[in-house]
PDB file of C-alpha atoms and ligand atoms in Angstrom:
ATOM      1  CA  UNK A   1       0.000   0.000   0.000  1.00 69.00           C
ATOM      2  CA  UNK A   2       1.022   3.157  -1.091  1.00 90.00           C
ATOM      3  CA  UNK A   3       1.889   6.216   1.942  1.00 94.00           C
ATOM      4  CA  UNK A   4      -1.459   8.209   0.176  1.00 96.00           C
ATOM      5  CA  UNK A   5      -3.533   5.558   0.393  1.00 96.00           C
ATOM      6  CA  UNK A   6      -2.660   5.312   4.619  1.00 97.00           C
ATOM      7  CA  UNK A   7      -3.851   8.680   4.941  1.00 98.00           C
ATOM      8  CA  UNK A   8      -7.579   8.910   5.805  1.00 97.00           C
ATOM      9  CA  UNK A   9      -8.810  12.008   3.373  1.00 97.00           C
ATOM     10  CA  UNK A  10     -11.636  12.472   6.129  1.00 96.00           C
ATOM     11  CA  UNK A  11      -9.432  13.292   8.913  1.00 96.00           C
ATOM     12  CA  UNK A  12      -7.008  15.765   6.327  1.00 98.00           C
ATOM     13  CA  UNK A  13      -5.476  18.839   8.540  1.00 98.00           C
ATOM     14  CA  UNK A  14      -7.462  21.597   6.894  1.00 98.00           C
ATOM     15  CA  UNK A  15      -4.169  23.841   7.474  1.00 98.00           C
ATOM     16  CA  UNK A  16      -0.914  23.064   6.828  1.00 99.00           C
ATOM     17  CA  UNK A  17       1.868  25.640   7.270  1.00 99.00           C
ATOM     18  CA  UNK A  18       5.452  25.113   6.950  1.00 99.00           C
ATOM     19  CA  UNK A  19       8.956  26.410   7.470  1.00 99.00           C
ATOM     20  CA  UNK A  20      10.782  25.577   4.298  1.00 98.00           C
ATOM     21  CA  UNK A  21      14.462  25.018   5.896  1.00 98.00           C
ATOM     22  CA  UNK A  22      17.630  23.999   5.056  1.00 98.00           C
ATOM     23  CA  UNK A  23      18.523  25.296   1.465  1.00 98.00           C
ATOM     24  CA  UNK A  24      21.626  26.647   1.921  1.00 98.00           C
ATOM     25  CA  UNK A  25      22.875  24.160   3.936  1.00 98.00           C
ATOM     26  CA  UNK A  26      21.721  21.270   1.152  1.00 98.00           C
ATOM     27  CA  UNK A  27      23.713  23.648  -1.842  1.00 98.00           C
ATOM     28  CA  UNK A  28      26.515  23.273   0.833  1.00 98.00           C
ATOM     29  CA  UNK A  29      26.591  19.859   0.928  1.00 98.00           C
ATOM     30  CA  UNK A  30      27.014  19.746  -2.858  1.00 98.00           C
ATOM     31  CA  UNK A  31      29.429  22.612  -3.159  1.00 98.00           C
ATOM     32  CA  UNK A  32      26.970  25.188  -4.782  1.00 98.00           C
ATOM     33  CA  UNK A  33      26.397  28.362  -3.700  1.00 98.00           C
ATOM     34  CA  UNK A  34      23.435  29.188  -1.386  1.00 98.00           C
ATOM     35  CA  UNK A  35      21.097  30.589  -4.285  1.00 98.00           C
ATOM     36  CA  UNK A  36      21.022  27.233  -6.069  1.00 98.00           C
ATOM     37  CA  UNK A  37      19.873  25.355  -2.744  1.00 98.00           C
ATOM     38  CA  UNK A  38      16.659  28.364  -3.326  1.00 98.00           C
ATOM     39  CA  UNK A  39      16.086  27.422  -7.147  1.00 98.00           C
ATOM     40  CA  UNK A  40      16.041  23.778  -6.055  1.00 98.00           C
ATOM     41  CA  UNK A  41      13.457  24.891  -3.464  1.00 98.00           C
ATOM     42  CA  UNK A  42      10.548  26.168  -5.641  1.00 98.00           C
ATOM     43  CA  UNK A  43      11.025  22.663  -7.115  1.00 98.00           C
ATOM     44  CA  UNK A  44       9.902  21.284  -3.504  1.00 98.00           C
ATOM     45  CA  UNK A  45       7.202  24.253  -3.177  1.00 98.00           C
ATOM     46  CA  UNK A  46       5.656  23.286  -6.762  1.00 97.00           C
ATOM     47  CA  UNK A  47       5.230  19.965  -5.186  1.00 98.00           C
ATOM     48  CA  UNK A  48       3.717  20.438  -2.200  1.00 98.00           C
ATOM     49  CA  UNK A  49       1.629  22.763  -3.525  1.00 98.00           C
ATOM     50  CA  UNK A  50       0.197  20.117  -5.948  1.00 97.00           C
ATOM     51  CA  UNK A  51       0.296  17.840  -3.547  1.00 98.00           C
ATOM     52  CA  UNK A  52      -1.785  19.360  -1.126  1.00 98.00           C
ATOM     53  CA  UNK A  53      -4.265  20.514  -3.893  1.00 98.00           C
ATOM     54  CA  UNK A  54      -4.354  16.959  -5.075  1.00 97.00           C
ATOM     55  CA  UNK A  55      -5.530  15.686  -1.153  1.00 98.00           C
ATOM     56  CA  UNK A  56      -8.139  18.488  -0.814  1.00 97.00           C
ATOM     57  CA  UNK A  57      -6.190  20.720   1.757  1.00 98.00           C
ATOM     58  CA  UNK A  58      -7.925  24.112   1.957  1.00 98.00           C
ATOM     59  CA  UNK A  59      -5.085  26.147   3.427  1.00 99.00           C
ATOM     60  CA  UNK A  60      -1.330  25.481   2.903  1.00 98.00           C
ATOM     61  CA  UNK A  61       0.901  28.405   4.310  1.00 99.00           C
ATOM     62  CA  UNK A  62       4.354  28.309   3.608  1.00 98.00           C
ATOM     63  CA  UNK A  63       7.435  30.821   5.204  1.00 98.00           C
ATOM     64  CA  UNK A  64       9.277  32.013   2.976  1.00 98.00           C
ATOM     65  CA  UNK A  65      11.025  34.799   4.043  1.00 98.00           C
ATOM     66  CA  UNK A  66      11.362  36.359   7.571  1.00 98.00           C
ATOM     67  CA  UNK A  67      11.762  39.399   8.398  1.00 98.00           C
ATOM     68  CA  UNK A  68      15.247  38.282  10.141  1.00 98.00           C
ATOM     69  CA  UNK A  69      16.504  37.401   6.883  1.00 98.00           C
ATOM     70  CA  UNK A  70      16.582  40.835   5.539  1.00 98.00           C
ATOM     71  CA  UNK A  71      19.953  40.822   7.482  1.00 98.00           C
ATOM     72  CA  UNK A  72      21.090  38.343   5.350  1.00 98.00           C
ATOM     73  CA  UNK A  73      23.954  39.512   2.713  1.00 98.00           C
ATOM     74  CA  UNK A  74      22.842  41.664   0.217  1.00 98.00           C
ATOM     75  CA  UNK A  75      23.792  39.253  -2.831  1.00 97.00           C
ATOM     76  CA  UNK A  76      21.277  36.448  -1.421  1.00 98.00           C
ATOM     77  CA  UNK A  77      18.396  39.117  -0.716  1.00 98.00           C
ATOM     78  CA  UNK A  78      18.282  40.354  -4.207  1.00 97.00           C
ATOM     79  CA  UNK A  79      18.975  36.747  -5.794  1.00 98.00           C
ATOM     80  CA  UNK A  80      15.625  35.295  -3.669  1.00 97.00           C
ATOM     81  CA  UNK A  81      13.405  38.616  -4.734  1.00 97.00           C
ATOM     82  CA  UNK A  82      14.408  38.093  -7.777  1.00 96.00           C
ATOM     83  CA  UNK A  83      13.373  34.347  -8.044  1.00 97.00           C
ATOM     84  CA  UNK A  84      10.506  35.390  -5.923  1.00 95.00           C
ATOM     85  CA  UNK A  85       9.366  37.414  -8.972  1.00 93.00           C
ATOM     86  CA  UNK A  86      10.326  35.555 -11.092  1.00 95.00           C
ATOM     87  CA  UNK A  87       8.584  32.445  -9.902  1.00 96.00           C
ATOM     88  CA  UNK A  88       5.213  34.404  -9.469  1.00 94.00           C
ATOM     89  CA  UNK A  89       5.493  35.478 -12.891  1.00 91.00           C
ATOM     90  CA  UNK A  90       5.754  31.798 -13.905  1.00 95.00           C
ATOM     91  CA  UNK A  91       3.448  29.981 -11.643  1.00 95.00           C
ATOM     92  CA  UNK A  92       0.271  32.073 -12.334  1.00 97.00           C
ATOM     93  CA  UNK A  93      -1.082  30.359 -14.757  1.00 96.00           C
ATOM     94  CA  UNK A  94      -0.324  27.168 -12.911  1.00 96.00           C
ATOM     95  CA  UNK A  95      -2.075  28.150 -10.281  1.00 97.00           C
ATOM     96  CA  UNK A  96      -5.186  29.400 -12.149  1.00 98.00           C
ATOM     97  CA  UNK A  97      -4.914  26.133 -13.830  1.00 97.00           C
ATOM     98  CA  UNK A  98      -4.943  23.944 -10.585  1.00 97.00           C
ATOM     99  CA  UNK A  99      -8.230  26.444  -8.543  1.00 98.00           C
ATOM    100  CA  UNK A 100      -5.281  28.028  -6.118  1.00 98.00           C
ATOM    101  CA  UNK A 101      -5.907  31.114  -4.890  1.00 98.00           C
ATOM    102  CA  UNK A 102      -2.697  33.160  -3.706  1.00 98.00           C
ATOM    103  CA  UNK A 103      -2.501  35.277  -0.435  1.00 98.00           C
ATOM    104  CA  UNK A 104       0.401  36.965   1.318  1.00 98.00           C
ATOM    105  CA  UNK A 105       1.046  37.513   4.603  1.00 98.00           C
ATOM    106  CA  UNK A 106       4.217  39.579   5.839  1.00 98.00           C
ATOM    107  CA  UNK A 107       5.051  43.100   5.772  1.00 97.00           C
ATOM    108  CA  UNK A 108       4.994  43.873   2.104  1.00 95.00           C
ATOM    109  CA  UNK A 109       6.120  47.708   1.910  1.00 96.00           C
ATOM    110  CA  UNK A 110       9.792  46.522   2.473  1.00 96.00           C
ATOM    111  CA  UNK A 111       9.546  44.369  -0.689  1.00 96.00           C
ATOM    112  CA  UNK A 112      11.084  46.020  -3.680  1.00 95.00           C
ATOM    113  CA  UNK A 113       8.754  47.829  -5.609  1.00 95.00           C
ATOM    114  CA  UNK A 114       8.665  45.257  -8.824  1.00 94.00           C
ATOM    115  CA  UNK A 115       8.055  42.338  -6.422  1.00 94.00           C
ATOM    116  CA  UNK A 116       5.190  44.349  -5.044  1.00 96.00           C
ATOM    117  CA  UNK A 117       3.633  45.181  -8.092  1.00 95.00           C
ATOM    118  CA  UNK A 118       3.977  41.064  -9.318  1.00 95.00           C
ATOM    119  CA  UNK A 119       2.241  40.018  -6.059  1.00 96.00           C
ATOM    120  CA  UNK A 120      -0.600  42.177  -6.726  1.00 97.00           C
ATOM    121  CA  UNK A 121      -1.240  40.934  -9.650  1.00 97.00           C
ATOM    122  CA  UNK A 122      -0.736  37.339  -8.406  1.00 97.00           C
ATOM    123  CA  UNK A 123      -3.127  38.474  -6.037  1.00 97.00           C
ATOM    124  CA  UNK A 124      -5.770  39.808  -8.243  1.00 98.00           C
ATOM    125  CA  UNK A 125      -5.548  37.391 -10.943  1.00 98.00           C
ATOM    126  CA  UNK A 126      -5.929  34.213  -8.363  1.00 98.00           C
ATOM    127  CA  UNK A 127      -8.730  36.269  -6.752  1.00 98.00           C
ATOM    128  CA  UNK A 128     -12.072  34.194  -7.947  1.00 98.00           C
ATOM    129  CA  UNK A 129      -9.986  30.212  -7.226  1.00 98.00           C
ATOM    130  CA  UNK A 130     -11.627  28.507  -5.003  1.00 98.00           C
ATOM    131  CA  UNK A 131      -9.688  25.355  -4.235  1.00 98.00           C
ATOM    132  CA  UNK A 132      -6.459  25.098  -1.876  1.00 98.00           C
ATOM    133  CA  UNK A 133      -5.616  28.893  -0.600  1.00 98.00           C
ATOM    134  CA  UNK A 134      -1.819  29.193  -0.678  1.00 98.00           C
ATOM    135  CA  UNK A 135      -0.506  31.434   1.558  1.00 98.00           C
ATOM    136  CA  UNK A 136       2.915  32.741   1.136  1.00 98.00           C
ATOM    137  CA  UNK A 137       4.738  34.689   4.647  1.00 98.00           C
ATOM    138  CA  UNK A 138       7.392  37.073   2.584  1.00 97.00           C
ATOM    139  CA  UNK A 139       8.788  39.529   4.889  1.00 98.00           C
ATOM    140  CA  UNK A 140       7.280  37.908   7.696  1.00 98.00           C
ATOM    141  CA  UNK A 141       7.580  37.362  11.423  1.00 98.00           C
ATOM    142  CA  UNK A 142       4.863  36.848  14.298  1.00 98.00           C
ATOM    143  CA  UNK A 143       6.296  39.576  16.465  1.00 98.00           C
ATOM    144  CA  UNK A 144       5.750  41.842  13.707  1.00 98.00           C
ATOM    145  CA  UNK A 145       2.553  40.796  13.555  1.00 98.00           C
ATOM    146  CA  UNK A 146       1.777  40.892  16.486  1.00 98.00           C
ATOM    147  CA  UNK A 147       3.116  44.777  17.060  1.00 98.00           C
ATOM    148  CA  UNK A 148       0.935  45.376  13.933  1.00 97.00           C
ATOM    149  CA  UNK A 149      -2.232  43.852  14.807  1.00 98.00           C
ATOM    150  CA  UNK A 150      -1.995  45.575  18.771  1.00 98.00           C
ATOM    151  CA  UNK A 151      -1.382  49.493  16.406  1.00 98.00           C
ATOM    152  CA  UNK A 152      -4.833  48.778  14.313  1.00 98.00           C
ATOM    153  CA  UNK A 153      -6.768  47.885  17.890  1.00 98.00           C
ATOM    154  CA  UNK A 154      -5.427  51.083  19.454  1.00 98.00           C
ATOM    155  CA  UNK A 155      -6.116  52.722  16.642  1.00 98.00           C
ATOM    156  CA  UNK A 156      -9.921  51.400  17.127  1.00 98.00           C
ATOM    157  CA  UNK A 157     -10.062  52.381  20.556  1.00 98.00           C
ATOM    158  CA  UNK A 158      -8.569  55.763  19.842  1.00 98.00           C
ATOM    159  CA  UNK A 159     -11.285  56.067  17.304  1.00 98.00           C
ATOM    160  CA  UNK A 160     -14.153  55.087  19.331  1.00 98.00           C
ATOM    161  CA  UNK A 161     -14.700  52.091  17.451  1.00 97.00           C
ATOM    162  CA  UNK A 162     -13.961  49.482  19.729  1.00 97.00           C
ATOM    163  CA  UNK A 163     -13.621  49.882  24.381  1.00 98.00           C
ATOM    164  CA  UNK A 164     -10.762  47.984  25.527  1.00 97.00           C
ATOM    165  CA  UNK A 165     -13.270  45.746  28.124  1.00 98.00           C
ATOM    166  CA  UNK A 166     -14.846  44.253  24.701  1.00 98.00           C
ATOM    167  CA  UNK A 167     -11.251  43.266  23.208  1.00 98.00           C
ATOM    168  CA  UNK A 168     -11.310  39.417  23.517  1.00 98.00           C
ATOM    169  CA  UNK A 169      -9.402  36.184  21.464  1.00 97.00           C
ATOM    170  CA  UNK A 170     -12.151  37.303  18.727  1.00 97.00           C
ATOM    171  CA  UNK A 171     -10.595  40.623  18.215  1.00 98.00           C
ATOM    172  CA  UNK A 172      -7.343  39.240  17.852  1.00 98.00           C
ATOM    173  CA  UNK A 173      -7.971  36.982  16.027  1.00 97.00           C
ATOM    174  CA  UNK A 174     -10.076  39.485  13.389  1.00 97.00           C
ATOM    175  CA  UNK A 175      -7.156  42.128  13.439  1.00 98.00           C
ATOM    176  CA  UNK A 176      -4.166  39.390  13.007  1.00 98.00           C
ATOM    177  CA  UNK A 177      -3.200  38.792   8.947  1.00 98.00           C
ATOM    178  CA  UNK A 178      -4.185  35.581   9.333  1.00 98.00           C
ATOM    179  CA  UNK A 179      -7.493  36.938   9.985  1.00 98.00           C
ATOM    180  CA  UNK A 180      -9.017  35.315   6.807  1.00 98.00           C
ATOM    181  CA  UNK A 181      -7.760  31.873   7.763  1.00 98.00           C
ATOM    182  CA  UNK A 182      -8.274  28.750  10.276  1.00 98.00           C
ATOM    183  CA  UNK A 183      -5.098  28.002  12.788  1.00 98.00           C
ATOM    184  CA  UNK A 184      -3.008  25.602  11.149  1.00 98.00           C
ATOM    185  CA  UNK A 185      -3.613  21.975  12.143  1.00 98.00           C
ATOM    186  CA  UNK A 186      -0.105  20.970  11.225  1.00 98.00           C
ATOM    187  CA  UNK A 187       3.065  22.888  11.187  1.00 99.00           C
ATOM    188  CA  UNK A 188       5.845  21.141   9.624  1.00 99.00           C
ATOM    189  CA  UNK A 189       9.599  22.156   9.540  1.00 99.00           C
ATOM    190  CA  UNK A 190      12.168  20.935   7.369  1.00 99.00           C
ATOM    191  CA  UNK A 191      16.051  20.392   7.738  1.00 98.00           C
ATOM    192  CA  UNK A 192      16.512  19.229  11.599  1.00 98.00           C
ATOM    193  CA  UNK A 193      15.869  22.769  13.433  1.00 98.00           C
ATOM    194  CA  UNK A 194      13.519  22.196  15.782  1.00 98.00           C
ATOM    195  CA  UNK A 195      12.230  25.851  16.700  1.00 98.00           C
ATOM    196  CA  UNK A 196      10.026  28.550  15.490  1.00 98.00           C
ATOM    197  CA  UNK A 197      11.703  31.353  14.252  1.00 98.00           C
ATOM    198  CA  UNK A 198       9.364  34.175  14.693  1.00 98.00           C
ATOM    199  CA  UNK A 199       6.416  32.346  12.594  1.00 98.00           C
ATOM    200  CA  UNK A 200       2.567  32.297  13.646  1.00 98.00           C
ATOM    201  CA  UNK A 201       3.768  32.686  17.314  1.00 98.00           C
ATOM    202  CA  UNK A 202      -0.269  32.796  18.522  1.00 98.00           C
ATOM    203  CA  UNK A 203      -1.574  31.104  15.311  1.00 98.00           C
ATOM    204  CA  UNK A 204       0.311  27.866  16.327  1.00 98.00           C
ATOM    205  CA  UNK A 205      -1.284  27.619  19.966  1.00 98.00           C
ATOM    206  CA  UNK A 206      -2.847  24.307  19.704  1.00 97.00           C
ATOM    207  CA  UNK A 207      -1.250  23.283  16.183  1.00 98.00           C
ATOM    208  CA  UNK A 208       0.976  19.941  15.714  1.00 98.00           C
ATOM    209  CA  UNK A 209       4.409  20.406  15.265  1.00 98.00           C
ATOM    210  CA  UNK A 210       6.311  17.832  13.099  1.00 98.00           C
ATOM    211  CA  UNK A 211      10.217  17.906  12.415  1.00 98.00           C
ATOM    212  CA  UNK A 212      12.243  16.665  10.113  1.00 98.00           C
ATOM    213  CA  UNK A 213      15.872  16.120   9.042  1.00 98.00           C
ATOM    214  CA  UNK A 214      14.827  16.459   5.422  1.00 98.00           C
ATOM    215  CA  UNK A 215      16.502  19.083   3.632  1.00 99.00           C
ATOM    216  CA  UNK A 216      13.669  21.584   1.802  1.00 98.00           C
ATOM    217  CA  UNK A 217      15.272  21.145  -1.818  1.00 98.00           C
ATOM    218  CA  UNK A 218      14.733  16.961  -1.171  1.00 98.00           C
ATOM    219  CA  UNK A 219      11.038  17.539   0.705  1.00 98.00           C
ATOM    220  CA  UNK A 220       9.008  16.182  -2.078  1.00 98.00           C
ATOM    221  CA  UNK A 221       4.861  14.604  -1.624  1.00 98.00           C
ATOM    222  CA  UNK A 222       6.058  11.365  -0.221  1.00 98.00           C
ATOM    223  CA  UNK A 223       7.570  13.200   3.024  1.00 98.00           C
ATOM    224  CA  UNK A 224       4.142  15.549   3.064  1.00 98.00           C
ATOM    225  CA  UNK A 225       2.305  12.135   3.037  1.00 98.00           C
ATOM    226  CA  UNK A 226       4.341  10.707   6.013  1.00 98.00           C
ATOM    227  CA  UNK A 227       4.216  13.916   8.174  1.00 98.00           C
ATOM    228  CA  UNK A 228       0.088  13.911   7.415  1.00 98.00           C
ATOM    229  CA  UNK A 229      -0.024  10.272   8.588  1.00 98.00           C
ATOM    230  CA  UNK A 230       2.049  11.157  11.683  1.00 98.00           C
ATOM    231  CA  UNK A 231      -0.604  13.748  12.429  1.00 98.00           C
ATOM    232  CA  UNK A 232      -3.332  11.532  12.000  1.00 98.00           C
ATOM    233  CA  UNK A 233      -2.170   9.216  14.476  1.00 97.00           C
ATOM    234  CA  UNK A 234      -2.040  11.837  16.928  1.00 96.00           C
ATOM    235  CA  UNK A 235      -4.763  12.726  20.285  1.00 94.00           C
ATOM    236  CA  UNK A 236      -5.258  16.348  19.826  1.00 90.00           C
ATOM    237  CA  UNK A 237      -6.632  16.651  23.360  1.00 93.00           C
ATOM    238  CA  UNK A 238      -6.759  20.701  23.567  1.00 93.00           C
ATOM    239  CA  UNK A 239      -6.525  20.425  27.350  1.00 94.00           C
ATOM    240  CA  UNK A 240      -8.747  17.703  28.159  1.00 92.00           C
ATOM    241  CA  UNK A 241      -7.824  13.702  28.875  1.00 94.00           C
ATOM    242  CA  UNK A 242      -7.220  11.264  26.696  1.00 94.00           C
ATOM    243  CA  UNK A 243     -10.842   9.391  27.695  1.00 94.00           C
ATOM    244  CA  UNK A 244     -12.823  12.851  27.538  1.00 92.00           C
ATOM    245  CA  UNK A 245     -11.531  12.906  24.026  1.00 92.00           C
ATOM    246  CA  UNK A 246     -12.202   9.207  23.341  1.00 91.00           C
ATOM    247  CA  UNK A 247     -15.621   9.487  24.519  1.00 91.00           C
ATOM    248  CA  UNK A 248     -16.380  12.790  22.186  1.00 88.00           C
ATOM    249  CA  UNK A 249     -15.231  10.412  19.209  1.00 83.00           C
ATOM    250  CA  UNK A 250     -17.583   7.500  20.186  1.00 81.00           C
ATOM    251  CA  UNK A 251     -20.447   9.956  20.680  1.00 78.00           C
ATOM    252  CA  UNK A 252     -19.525  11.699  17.099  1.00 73.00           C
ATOM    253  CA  UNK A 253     -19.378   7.999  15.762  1.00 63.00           C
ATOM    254  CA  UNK A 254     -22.761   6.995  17.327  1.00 57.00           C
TER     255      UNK A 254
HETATM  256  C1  IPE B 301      15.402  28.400   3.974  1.00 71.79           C
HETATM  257  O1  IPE B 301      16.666  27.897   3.766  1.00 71.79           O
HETATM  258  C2  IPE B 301      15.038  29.505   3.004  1.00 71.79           C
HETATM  259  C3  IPE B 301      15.042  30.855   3.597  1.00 71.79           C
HETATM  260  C4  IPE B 301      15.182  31.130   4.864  1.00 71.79           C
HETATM  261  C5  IPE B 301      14.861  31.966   2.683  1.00 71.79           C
HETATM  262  P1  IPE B 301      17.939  28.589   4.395  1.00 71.79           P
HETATM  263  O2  IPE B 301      18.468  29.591   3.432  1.00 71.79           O
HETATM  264  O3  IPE B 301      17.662  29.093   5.763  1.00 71.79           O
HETATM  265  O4  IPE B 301      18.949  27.345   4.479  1.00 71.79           O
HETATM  266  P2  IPE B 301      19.931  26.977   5.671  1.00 71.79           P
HETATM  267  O5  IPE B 301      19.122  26.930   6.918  1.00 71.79           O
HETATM  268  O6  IPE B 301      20.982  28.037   5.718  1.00 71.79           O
HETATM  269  O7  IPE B 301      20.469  25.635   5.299  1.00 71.79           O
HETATM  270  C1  IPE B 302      13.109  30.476   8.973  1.00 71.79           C
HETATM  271  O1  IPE B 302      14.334  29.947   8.555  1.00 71.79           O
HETATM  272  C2  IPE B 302      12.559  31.388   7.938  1.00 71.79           C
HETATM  273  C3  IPE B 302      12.169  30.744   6.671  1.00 71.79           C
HETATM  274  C4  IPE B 302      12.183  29.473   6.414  1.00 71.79           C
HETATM  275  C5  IPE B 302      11.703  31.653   5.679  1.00 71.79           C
HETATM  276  P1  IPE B 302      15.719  30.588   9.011  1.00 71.79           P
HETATM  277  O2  IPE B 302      16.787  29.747   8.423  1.00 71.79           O
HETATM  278  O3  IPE B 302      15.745  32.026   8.716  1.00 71.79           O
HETATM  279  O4  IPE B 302      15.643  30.400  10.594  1.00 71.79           O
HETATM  280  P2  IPE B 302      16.796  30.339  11.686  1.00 71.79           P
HETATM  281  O5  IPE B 302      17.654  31.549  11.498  1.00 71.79           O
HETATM  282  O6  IPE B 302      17.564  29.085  11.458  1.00 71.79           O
HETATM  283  O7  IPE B 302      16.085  30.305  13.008  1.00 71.79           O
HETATM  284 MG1   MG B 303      17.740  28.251   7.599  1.00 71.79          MG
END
């Protein structure tokens, strides 16, 4: 039996997000410079992508730049916008092809101008898909988020708009980027790391995390397929026991 066929398309995480890691570390390895481990990457990211359109996901976020790795030297910064661009250019018509619709999350004003004006269009031409949203985070990080999303709820309180007794998880939740978008299930990081790095800090509250030495370049639908079975044969008990949990499925089942 194949790994797709284990995975039970009822119980699919509805959203998957994942830190794409260890690109310049898998160039390394072949004695390449870092920019070729990110061209092998969007092989991995075309993919997943398919992949989890193929399963039925609804929401796939992927990190793929932070706003850390602006401080990154200057020849890798420009070489990723540019196959950032580059790659949008491409893959619209893929996407429009396959139902995707794009999104972006991150702070988009330090993006060079062209790469702004390419998303947009991305943006708007994706606009009426209605199968798997893909969410790129370019020029992302949670705290920035975060910092963002607290400005816009003073800024509703200043205005009158909103009293600081009625701010609850709700508001949060409707002033985050992410506003548009379920919690991910499933948060998957590539290449051995086994932290966060600044990404969906309060998104990932209740998510499950899965690791794995795979290098991003060599992630390919097989190793999405074994990270989604892992997940399935998890108890997501959200602060309950095990037997309130089992007892919830037998009713549900019943
Ligand atoms: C992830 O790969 C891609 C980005 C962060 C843009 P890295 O470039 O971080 O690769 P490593 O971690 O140095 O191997
Ligand atoms: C996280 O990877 C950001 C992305 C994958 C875009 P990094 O390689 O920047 O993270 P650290 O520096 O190892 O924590
Ligand atoms: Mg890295």
């Amino acid at each position: 039996m194949s790994l797709k066929e284990n995975i039970h398309i009822d119980r699919l995480p509805n959203h998957i997000a994942i830190i794409m890691d260890g690109n310049g570390r898998w160039a390394k390895e072949k004695g390449e410079d870092r920019l070729f481990g990110h061209l092998h990457g969007v092989e991995s990211v075309r993919d997943i992508v398919e992949g989890c359109a193929e399963l039925g996901v609804k929401y796939l976020t992927l990190y793929a730049f932070s706003t850390e790795n602006w401080d990154r030297p200057a020849y890798e910064v420009s070489g990723l916008m540019e196959l950032l661009i580059d790659t949008i250019r491409k893959e619209v018509p893929v996407l429009n092809k396959n139902n995707i619709r794009l999104h972006m999350i991150g702070d988009s004003t330090m993006l060079p101008e062209n790469a702004r004006r390419e998303l947009k269009e991305a943006l708007d031409e994706t606009s009426g898909n209605t199968g798997l949203n893909l969410i790129m985070a370019l020029s992302y990080s949670s705290r920035w988020e975060i910092v963002n999303t607290v400005q816009q709820i003073a800024e509703a309180v200043k205005e009158g708009k909103l009293e600081p007794k009625d701010i609850s998880q709700n508001t949060i939740q409707q002033y985050l980027t992410t506003s548009a978008f379920p919690d991910p299930e499933l948060m998957i990081r590539t290449s051995g790391e086994y932290r966060i790095s600044n990404f969906l800090l309060y998104q990932l509250a209740y998510s499950e995390l899965y690791f794995t030495n795979t290098l991003w370049p060599d992630f390919r639908k097989e190793n999405l397929y074994e990270a989604i079975i892992d997940f399935q044969n998890r108890e997501r008990r959200f602060g309950k026991t095990g037997d309130q949990i089992k007892k919830g499925q037998k009713t549900a089942n019943h």
